[in-house]
Structure formats: C-alpha cells, structure tokens
CSV table of C-alpha atoms in Angstrom, one decimal:
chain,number,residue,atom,x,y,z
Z,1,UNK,CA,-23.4,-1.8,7.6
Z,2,UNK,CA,-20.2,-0.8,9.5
Z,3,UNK,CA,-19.0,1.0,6.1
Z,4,UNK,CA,-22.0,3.1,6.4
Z,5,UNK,CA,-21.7,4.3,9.9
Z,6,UNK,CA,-18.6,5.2,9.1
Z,7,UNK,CA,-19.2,6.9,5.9
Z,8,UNK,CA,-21.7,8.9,7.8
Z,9,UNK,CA,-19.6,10.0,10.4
Z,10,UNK,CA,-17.0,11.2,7.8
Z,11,UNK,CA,-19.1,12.6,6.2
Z,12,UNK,CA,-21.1,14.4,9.4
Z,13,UNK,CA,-17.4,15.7,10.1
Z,14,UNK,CA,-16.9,17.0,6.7
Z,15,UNK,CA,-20.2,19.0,7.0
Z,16,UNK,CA,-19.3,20.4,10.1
Z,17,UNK,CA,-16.1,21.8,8.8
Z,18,UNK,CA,-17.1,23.2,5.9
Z,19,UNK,CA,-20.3,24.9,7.6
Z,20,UNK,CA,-18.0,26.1,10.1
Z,21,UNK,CA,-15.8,27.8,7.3
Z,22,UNK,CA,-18.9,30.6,7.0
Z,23,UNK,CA,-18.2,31.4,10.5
Z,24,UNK,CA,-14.4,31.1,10.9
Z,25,UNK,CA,-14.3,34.4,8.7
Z,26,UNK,CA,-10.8,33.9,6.8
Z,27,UNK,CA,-9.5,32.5,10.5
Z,28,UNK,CA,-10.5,35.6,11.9
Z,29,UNK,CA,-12.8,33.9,14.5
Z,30,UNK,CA,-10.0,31.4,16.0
Z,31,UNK,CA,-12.8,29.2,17.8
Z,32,UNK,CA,-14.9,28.6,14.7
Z,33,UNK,CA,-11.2,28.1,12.8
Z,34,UNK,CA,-10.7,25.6,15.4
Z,35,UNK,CA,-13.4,23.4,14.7
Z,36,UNK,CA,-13.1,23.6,10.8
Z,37,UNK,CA,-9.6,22.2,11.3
Z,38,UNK,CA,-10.5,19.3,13.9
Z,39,UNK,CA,-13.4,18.8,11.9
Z,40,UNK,CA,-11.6,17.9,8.5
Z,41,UNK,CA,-9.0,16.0,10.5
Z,42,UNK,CA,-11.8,13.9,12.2
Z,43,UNK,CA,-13.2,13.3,8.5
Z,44,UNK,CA,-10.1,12.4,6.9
Z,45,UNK,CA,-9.1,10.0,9.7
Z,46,UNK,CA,-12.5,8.1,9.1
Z,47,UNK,CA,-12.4,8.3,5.0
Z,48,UNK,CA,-8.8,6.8,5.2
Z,49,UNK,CA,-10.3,4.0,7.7
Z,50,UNK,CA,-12.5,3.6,4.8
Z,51,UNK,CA,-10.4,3.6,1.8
Z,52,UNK,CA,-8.5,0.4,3.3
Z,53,UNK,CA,-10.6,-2.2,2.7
Z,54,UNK,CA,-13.1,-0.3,0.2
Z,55,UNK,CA,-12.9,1.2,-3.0
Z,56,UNK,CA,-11.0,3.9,-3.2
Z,57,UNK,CA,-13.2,5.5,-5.8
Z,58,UNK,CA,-16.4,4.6,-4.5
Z,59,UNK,CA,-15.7,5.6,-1.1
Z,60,UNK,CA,-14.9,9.5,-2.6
Z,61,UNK,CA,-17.5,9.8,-4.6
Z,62,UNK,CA,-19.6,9.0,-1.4
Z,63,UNK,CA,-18.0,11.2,1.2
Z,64,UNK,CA,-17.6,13.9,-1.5
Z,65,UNK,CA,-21.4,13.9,-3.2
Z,66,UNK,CA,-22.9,13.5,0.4
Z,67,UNK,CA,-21.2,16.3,1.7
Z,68,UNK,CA,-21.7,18.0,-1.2
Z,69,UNK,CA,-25.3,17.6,-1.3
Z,70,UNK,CA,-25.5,18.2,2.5
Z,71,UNK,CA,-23.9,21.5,2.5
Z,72,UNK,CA,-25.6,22.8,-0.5
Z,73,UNK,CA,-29.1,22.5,1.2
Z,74,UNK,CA,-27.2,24.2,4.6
Z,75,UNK,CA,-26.1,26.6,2.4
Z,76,UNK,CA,-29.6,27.1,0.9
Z,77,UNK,CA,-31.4,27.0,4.4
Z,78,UNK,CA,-29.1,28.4,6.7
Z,79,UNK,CA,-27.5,30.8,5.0
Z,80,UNK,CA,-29.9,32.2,2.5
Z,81,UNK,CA,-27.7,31.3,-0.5
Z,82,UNK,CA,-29.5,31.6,-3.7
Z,83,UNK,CA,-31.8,28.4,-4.8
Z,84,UNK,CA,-31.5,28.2,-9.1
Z,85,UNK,CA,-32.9,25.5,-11.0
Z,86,UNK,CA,-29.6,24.7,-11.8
Z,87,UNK,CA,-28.5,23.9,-8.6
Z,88,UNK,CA,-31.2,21.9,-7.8
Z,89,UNK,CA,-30.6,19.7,-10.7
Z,90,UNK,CA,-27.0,19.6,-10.1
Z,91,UNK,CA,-28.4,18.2,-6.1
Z,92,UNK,CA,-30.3,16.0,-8.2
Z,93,UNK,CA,-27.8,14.5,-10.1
Z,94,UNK,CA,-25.4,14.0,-7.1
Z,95,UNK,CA,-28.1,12.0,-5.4
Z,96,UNK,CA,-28.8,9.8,-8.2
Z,97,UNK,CA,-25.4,9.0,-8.4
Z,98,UNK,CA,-24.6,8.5,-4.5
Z,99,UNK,CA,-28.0,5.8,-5.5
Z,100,UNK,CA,-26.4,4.2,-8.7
Z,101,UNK,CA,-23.0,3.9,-6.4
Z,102,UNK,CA,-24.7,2.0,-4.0
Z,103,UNK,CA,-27.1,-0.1,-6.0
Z,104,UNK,CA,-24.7,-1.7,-8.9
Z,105,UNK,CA,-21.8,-3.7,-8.9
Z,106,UNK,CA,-22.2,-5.1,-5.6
Z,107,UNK,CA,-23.0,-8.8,-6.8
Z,108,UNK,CA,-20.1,-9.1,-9.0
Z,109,UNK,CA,-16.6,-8.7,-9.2
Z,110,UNK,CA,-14.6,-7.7,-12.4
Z,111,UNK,CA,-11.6,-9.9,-13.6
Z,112,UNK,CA,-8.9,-8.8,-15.1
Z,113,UNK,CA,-6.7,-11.7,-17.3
Z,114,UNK,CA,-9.9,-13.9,-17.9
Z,115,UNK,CA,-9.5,-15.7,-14.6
C-alpha cells in the first residue's frame, strides 16, 4: 500500500504543477512559476523514490496516465477546454490501462535463462 501513497502524492504533485502552468503565463506570473517548479521537483523526488524498488516501466505509465487523466478532466472542468469524443475515449483508454497495470502480473514473475 506504501507504493500507492506514494504514487498518489507524485502524482497529486505532478497535477499541481501542470495546472499551475495555465496560471504561471510563460513565467510571467513569478508566484504561480514558483509552484509549477517546486511542484515537479516534489513529483520527481517521489517517482524516483518509486522507481528503486518498483518497475521502472510500470511506475511511469502510472504517474504519467494518472496525471494525464487527472489534468485532462481539470482541463475540461476548470478551464473550459473543449470535451470531443475523442478525448474522452483517449481518458478511457488511459484508465483501462492504469486497471490492466494494476491487475496483471502481480502473482508471477518472468524468468529469463529457464531458471
């Protein structure tokens, strides 16, 4: 459960930064700027925490769909970006495979040599 928490918190960071972005205006708003750039360094420091004694690949598909999917819905509601079809599918898609991440391969491990 400890991965989790600190998935979330990564990923919580990683949110914050990049809805910050909107606001920092091309670092023309030096507070918001601020907070994007603690923000991604508080997200990295957890997701490298994470990557040593997790899968590398499994752990940034994670940070990077949950995010993803987190800031495209901020985007949608706080923002008033536009809401296609498309993009709900793509939404879609990330969830299902943030799911299928966390629901196979768990129970076995893969050798490598036949061992």
């Amino acid at each position: 459960m400890k991965i989790y928490l600190l998935l979330g918190i990564a990923i919580v960071f990683e949110v914050i930064g990049a809805t910050f972005m909107k606001y920092a205006d091309g670092f023309s708003n030096l507070w918001a700027s601020g907070i994007v750039m603690a923000s991604y360094a508080l997200a990295v420091t957890f997701y490298i925490l994470l990557t040593k004694k997790h899968e590398l690949g499994t752990i940034n598909a994670l940070w990077s769909g949950g995010g993803t999917v987190i800031v495209a819905v901020i985007g949608i509601t706080l923002f008033n970006e536009e809401t296609t079809l498309a993009k709900l599918i793509g939404i879609s898609l990330i969830i299902a495979g943030i799911y299928g991440l966390n629901t196979t391969g768990h129970r076995s491990k893969r050798v490598i040599g036949g061992e």
